[in-house]
CSV table of N, CA, C and O in Angstrom, one decimal:
chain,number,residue,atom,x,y,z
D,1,UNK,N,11.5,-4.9,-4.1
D,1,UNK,CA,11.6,-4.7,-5.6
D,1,UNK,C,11.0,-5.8,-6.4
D,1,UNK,O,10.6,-5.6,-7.6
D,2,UNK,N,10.8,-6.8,-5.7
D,2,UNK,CA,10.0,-8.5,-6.5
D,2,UNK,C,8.9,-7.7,-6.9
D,2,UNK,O,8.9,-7.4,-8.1
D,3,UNK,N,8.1,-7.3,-6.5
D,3,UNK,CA,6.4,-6.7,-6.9
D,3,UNK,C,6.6,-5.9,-8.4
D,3,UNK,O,6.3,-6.4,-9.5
D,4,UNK,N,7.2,-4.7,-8.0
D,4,UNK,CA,6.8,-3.9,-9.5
D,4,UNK,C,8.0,-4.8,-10.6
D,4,UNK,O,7.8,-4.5,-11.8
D,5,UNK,N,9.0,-5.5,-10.4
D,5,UNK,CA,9.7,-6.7,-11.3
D,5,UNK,C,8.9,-7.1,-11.8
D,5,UNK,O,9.0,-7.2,-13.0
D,6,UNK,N,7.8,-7.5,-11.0
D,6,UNK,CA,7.0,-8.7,-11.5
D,6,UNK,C,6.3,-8.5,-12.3
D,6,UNK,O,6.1,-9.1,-13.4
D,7,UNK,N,5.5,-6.9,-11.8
D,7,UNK,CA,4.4,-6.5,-12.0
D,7,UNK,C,5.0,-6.1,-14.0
D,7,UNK,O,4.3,-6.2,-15.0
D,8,UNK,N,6.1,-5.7,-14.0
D,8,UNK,CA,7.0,-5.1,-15.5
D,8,UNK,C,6.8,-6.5,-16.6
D,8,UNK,O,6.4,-6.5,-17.8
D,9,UNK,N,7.1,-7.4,-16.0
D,9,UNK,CA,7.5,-8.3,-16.8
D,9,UNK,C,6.7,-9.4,-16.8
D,9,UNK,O,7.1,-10.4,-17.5
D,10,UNK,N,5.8,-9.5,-16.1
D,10,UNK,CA,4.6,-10.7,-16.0
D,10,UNK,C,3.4,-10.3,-17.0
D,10,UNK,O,3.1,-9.2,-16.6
D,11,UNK,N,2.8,-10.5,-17.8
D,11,UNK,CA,1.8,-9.9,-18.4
D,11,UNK,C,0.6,-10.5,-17.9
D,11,UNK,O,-0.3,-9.8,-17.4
D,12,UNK,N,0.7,-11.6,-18.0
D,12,UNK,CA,-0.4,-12.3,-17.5
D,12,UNK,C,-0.6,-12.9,-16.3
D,12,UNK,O,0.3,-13.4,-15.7
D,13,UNK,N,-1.7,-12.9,-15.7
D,13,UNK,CA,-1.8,-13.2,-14.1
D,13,UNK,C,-2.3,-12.8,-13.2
D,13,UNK,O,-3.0,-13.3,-12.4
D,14,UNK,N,-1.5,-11.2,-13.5
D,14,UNK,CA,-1.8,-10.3,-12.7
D,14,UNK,C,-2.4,-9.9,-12.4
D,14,UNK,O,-2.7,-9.4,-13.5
D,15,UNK,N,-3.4,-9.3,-11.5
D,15,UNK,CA,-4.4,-8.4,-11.7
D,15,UNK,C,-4.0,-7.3,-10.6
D,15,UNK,O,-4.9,-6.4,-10.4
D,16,UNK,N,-2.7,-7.1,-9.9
D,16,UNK,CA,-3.1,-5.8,-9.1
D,16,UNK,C,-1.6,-5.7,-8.4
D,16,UNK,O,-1.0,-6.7,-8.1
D,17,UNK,N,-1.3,-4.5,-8.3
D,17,UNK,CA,0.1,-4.4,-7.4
D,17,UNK,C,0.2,-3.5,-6.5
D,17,UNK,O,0.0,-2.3,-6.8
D,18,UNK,N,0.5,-3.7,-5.0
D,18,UNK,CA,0.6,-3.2,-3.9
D,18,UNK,C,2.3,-2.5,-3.8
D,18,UNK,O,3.3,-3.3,-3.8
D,19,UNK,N,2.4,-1.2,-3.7
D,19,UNK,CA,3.5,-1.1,-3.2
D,19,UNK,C,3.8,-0.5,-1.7
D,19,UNK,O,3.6,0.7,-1.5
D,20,UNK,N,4.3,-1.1,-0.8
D,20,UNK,CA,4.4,-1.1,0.2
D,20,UNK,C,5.6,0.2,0.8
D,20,UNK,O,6.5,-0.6,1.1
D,21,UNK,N,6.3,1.7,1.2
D,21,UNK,CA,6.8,2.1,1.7
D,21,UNK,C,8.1,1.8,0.6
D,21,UNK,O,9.1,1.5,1.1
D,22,UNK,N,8.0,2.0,-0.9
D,22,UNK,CA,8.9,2.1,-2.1
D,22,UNK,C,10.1,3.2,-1.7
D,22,UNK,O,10.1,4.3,-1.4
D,23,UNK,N,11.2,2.0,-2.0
D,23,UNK,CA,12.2,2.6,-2.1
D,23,UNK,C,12.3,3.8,-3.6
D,23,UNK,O,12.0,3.5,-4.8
D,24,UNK,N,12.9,5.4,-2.9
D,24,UNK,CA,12.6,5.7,-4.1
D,24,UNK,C,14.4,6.7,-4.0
D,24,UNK,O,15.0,6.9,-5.1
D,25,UNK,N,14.8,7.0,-3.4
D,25,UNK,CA,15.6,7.6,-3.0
D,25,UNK,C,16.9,6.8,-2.8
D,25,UNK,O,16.6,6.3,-1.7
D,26,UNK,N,18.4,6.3,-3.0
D,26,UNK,CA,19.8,5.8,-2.7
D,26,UNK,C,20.2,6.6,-2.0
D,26,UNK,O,20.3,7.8,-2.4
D,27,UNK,N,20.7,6.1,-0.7
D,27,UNK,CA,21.1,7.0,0.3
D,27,UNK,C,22.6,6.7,0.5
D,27,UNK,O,22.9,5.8,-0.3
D,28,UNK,N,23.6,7.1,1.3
D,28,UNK,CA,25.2,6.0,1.6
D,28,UNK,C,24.7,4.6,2.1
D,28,UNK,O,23.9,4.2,3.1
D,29,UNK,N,25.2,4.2,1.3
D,29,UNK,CA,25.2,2.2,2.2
D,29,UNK,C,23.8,1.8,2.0
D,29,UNK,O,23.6,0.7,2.6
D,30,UNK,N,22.5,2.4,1.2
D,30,UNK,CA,21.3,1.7,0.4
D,30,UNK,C,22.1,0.5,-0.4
D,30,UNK,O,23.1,0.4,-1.1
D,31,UNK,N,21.2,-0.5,0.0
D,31,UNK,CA,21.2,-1.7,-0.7
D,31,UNK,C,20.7,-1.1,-2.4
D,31,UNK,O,19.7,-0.4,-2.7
D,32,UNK,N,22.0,-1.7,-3.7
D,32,UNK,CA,21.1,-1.8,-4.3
D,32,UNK,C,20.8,-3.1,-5.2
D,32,UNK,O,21.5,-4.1,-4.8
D,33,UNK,N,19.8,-3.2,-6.5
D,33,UNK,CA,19.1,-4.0,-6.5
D,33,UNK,C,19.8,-4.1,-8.3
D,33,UNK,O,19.0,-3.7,-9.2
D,34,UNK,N,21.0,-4.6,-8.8
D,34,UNK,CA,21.2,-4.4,-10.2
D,34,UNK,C,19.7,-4.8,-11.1
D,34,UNK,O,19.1,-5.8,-10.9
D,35,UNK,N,19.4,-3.7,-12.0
D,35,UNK,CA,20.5,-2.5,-12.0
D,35,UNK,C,19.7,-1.0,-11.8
D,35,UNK,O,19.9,0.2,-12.3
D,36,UNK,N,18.7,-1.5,-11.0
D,36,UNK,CA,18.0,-0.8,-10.1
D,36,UNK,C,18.3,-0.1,-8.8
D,36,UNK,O,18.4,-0.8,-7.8
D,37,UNK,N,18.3,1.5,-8.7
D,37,UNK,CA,19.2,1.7,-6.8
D,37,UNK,C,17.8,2.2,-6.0
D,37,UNK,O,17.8,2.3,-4.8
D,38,UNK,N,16.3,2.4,-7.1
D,38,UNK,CA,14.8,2.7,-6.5
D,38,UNK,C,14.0,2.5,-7.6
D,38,UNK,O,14.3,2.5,-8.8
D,39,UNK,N,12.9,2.3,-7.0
D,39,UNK,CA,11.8,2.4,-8.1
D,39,UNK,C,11.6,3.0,-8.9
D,39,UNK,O,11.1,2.3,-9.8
D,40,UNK,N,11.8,4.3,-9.3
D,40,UNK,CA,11.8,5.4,-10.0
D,40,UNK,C,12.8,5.1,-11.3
D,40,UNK,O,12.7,5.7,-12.3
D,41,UNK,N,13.7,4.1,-11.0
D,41,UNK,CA,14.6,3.9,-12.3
D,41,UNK,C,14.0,2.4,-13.1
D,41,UNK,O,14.3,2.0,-14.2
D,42,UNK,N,13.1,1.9,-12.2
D,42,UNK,CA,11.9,0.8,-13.3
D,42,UNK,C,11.5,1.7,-14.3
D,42,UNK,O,11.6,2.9,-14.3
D,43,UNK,N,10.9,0.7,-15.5
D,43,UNK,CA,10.2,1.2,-16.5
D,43,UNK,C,8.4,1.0,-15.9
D,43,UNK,O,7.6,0.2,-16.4
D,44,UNK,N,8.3,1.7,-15.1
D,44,UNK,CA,7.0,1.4,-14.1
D,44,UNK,C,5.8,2.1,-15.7
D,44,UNK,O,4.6,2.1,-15.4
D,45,UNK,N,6.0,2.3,-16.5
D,45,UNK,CA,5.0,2.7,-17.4
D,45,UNK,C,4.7,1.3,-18.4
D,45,UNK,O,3.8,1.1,-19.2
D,46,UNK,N,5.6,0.4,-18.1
D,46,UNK,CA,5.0,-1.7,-18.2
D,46,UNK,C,3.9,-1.7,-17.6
D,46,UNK,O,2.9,-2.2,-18.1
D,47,UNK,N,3.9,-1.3,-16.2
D,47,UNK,CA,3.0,-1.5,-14.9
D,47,UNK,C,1.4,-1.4,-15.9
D,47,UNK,O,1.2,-0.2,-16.0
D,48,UNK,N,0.8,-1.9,-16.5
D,48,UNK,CA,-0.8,-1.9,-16.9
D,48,UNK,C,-1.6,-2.7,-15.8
D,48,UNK,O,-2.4,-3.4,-16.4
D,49,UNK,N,-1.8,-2.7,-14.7
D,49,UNK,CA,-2.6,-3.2,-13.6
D,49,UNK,C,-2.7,-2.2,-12.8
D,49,UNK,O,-1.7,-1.4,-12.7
D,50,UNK,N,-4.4,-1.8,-11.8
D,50,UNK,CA,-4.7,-1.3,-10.6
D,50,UNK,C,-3.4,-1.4,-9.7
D,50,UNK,O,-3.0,-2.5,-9.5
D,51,UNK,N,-2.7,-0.4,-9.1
D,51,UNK,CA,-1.7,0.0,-8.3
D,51,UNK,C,-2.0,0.5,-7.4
D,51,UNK,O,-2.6,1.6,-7.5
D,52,UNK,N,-1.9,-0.1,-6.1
D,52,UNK,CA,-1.9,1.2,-4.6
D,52,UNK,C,-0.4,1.3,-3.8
D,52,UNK,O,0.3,0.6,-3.1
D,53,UNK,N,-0.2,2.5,-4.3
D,53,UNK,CA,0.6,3.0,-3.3
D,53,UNK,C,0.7,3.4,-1.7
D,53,UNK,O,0.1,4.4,-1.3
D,54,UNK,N,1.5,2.8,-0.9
D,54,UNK,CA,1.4,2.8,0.8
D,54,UNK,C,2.5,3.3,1.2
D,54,UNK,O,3.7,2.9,0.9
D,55,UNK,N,2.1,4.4,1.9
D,55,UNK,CA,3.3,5.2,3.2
D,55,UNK,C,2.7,5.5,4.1
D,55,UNK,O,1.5,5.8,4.0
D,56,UNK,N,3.8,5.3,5.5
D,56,UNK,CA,2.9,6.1,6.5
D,56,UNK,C,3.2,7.4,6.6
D,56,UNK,O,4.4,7.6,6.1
D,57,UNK,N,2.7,8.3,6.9
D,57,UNK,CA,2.9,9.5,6.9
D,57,UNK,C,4.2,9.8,7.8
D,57,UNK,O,4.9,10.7,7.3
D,58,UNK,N,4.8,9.2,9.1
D,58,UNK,CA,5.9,9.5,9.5
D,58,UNK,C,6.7,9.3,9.6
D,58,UNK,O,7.5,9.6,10.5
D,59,UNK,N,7.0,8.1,8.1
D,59,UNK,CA,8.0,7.3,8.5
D,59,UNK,C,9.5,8.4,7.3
D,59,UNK,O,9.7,9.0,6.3
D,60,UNK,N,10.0,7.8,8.9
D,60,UNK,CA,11.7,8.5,9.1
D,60,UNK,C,13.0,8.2,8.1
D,60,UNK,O,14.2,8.6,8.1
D,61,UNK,N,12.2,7.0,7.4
D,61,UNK,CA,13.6,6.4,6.2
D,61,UNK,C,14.4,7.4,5.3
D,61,UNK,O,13.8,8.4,4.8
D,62,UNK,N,15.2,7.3,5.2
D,62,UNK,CA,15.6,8.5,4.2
D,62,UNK,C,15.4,7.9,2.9
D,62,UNK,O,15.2,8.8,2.1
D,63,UNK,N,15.3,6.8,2.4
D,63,UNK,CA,15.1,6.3,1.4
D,63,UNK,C,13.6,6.1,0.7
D,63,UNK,O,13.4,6.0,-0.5
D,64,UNK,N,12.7,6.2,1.6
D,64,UNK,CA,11.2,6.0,1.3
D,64,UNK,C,10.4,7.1,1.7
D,64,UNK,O,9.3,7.0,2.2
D,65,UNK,N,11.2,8.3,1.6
D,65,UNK,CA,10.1,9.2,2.1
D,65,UNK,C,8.5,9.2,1.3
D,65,UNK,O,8.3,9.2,0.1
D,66,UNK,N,7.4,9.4,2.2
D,66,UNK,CA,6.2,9.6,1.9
D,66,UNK,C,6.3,10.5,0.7
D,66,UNK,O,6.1,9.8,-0.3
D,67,UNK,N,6.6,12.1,0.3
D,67,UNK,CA,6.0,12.7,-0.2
D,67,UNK,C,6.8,12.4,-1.9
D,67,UNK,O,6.7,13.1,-2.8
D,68,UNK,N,7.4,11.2,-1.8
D,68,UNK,CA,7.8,10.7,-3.0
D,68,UNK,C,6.6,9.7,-3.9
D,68,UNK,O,6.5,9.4,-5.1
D,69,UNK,N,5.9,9.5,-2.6
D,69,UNK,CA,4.5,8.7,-3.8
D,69,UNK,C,4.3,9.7,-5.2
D,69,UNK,O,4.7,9.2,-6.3
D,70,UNK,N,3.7,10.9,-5.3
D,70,UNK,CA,3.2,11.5,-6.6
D,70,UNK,C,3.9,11.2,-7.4
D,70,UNK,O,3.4,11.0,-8.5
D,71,UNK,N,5.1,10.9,-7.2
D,71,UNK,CA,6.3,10.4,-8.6
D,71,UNK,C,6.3,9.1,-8.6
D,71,UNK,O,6.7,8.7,-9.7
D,72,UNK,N,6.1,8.4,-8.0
D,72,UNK,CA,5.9,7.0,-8.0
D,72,UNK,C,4.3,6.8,-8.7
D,72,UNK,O,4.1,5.7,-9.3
D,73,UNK,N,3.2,7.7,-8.6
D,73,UNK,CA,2.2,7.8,-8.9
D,73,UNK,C,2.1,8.1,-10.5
D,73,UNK,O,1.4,7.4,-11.3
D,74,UNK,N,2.7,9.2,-10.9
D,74,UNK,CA,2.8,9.9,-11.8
D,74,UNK,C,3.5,9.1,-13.0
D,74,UNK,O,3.3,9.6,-14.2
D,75,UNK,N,4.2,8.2,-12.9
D,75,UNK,CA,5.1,7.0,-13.4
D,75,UNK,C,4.8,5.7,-14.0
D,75,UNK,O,5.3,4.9,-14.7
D,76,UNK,N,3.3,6.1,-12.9
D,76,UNK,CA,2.6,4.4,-13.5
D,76,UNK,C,1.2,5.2,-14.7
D,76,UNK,O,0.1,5.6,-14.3
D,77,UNK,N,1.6,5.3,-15.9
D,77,UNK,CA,0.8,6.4,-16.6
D,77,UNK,C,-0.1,5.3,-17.7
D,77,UNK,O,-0.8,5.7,-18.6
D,78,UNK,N,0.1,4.0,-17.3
D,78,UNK,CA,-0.7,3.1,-18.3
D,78,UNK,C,-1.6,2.0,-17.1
D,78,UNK,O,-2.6,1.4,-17.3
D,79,UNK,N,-0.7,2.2,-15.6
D,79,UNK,CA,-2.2,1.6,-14.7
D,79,UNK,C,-3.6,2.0,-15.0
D,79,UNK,O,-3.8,3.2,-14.8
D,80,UNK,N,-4.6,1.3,-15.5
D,80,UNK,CA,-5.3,1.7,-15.1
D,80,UNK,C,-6.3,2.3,-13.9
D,80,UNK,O,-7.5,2.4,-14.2
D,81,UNK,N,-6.1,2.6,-13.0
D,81,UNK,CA,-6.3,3.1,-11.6
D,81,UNK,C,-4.8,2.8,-10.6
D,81,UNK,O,-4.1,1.8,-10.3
D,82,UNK,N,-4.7,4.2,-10.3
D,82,UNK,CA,-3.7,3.8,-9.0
D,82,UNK,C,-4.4,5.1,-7.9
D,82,UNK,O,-5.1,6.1,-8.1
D,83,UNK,N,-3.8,4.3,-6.9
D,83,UNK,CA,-4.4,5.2,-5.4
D,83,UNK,C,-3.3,5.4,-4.6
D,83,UNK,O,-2.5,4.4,-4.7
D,84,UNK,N,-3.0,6.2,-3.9
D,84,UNK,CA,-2.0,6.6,-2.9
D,84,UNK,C,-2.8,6.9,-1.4
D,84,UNK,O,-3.7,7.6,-1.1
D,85,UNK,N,-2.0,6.0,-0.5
D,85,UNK,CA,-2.6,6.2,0.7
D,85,UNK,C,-2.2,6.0,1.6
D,85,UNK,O,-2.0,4.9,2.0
D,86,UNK,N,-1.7,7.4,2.3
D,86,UNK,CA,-1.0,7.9,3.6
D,86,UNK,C,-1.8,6.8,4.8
D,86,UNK,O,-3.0,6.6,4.7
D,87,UNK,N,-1.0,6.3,5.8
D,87,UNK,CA,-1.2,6.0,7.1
D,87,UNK,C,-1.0,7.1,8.5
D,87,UNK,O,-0.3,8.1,8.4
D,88,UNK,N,-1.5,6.9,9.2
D,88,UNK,CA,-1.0,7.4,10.5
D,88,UNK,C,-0.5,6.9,11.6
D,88,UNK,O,0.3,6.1,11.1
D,89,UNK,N,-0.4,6.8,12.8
D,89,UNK,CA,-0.4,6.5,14.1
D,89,UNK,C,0.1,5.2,14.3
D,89,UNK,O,1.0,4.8,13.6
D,90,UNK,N,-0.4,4.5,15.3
D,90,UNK,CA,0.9,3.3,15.6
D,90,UNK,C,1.5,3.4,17.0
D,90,UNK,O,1.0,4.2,17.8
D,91,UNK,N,2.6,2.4,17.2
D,91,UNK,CA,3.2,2.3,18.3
D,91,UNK,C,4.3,3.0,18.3
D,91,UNK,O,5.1,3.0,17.3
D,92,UNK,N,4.6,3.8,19.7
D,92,UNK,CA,6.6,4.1,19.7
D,92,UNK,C,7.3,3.1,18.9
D,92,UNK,O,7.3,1.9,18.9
D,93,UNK,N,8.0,3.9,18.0
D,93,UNK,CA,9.0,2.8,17.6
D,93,UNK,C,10.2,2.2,18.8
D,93,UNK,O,10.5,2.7,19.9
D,94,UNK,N,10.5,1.3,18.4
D,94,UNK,CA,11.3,0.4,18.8
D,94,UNK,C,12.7,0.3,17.8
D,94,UNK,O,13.9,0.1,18.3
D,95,UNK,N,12.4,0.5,16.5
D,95,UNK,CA,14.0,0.1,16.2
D,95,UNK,C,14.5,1.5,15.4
D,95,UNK,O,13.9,2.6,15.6
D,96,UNK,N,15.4,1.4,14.5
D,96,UNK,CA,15.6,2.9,13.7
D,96,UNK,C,14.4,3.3,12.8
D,96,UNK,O,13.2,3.0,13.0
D,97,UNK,N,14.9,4.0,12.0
D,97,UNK,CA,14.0,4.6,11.6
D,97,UNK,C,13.5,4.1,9.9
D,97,UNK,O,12.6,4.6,9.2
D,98,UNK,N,14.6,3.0,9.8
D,98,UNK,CA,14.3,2.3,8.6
D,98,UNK,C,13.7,0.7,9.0
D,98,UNK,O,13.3,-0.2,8.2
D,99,UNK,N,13.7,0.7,10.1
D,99,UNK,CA,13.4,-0.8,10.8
D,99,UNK,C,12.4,-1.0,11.1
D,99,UNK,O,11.7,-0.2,11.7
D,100,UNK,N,12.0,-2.2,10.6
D,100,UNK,CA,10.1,-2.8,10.7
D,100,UNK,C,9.8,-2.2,12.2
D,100,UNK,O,8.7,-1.8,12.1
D,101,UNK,N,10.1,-2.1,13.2
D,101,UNK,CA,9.4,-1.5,14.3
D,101,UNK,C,9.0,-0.6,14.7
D,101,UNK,O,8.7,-0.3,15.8
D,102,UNK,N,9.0,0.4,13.4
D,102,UNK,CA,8.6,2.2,13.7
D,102,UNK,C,7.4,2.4,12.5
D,102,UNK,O,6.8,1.5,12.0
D,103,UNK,N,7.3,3.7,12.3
D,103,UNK,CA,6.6,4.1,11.0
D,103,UNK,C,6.7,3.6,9.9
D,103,UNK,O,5.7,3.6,9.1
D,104,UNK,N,7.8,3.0,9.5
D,104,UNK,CA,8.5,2.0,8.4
D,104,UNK,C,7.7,1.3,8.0
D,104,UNK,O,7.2,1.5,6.9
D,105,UNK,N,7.4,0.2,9.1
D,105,UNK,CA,7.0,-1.0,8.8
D,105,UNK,C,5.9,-0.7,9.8
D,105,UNK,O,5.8,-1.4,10.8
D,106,UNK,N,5.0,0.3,9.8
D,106,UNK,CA,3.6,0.6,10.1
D,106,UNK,C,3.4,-0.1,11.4
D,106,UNK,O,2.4,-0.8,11.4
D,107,UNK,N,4.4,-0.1,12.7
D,107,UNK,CA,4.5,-0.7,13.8
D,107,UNK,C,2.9,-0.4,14.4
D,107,UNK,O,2.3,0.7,14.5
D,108,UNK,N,2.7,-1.3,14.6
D,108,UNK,CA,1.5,-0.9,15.4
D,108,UNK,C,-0.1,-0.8,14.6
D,108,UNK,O,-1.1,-1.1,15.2
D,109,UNK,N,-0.1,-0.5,13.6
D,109,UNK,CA,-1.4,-0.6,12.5
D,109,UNK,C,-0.8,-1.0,11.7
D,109,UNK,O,-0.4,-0.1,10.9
D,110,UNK,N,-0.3,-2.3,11.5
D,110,UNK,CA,-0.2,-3.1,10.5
D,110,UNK,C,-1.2,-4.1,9.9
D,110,UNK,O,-1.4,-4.4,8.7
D,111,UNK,N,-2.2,-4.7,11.3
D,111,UNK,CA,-3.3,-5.0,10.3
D,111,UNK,C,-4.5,-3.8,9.9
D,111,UNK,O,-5.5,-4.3,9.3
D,112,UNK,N,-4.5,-2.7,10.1
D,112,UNK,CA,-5.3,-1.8,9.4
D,112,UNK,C,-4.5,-1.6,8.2
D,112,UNK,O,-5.2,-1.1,7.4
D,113,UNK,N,-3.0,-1.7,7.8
D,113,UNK,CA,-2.7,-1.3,6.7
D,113,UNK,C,-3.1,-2.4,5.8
D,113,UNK,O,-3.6,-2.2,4.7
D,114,UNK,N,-2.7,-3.8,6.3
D,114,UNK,CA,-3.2,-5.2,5.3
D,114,UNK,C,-4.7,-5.2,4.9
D,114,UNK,O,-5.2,-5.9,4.1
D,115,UNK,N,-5.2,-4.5,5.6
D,115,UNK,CA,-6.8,-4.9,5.6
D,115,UNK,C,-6.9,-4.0,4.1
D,115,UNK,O,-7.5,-4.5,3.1
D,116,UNK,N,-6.2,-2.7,3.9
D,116,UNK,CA,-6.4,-1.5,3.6
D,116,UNK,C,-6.4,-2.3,2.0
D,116,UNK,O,-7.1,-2.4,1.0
D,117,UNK,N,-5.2,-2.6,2.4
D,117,UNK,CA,-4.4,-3.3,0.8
D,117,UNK,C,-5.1,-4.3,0.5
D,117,UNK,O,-5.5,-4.3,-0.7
D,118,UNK,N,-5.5,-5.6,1.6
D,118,UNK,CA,-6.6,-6.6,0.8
D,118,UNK,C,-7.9,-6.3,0.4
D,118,UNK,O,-8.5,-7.2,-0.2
D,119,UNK,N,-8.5,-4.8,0.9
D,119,UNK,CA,-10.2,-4.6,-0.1
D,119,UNK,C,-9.7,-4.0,-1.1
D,119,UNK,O,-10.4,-4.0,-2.1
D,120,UNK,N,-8.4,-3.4,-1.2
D,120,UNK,CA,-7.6,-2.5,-3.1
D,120,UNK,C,-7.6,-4.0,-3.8
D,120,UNK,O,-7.7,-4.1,-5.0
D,121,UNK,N,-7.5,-4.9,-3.1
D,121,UNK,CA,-6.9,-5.9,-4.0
D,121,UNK,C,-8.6,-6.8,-4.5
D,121,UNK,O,-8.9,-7.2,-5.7
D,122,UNK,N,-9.2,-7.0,-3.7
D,122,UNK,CA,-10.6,-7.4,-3.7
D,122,UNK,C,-11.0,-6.7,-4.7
D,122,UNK,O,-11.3,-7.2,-5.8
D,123,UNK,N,-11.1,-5.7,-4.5
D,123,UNK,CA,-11.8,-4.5,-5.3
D,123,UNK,C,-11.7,-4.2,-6.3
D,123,UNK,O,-12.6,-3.6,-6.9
D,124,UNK,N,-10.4,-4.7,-6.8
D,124,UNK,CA,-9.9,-4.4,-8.3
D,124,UNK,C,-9.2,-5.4,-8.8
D,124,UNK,O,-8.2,-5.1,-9.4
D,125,UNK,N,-9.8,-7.2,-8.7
D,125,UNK,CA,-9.6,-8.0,-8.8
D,125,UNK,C,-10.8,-8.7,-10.2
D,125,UNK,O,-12.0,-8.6,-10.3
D,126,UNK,N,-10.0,-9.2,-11.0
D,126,UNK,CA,-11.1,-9.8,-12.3
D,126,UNK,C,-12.1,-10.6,-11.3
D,126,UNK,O,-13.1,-11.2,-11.7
């Protein structure tokens, strides 16, 4: 939740914000974040910087499902550029299904997902 916080209330500085597998959904026993319970209840239309949004396509969270990007997309309506971009493949997970060792936390193509996010950030950097 620090990133799009930041990204609301920082004006200057910034030039770009990555959202990584956005909580968008409160499920039983979701952590929440006063007085925030997902992203979707930010004032994400503050957000005036290039935005990429990241999911993997299989990841199992109930809280971060993938096909919740468009609304998380649709939200940031003063970014000037936002991109959404599904992942695939990876290793067997290893832990649940909300735990950095599955689809979650992009077990297994994690540095193809950082690479992904550091040329968005290159790219769309003053």
């Amino acid at each position: 939740f620090a990133a799009p916080i930041g990204a609301i209330n920082i004006q200057d500085g910034i030039d770009g914000l990555v959202l990584f597998s956005s909580v968008t959904r409160c499920v039983e026993g979701c952590p929440e974040y006063p007085p925030y319970k997902n992203i979707l209840d930010m004032d994400l239309k503050k957000i005036t910087v290039p935005t990429l949004i990241v999911y993997h396509e299989n990841d199992g969270c109930k809280e971060t499902p993938p096909s919740d990007a468009p609304k998380i997309q649709k939200a940031l309506v003063n970014s000037p550029k936002v991109e959404v971009k599904y992942f695939k493949g990876g290793k067997k997970p290893k832990s649940k299904p909300c735990g950095p060792l599955s689809a979650h936390g992009y077990y297994g193509i994690d540095k193809q997902v950082i690479t992904e996010a550091a040329s968005f950030i290159k790219s769309n950097s003053n």
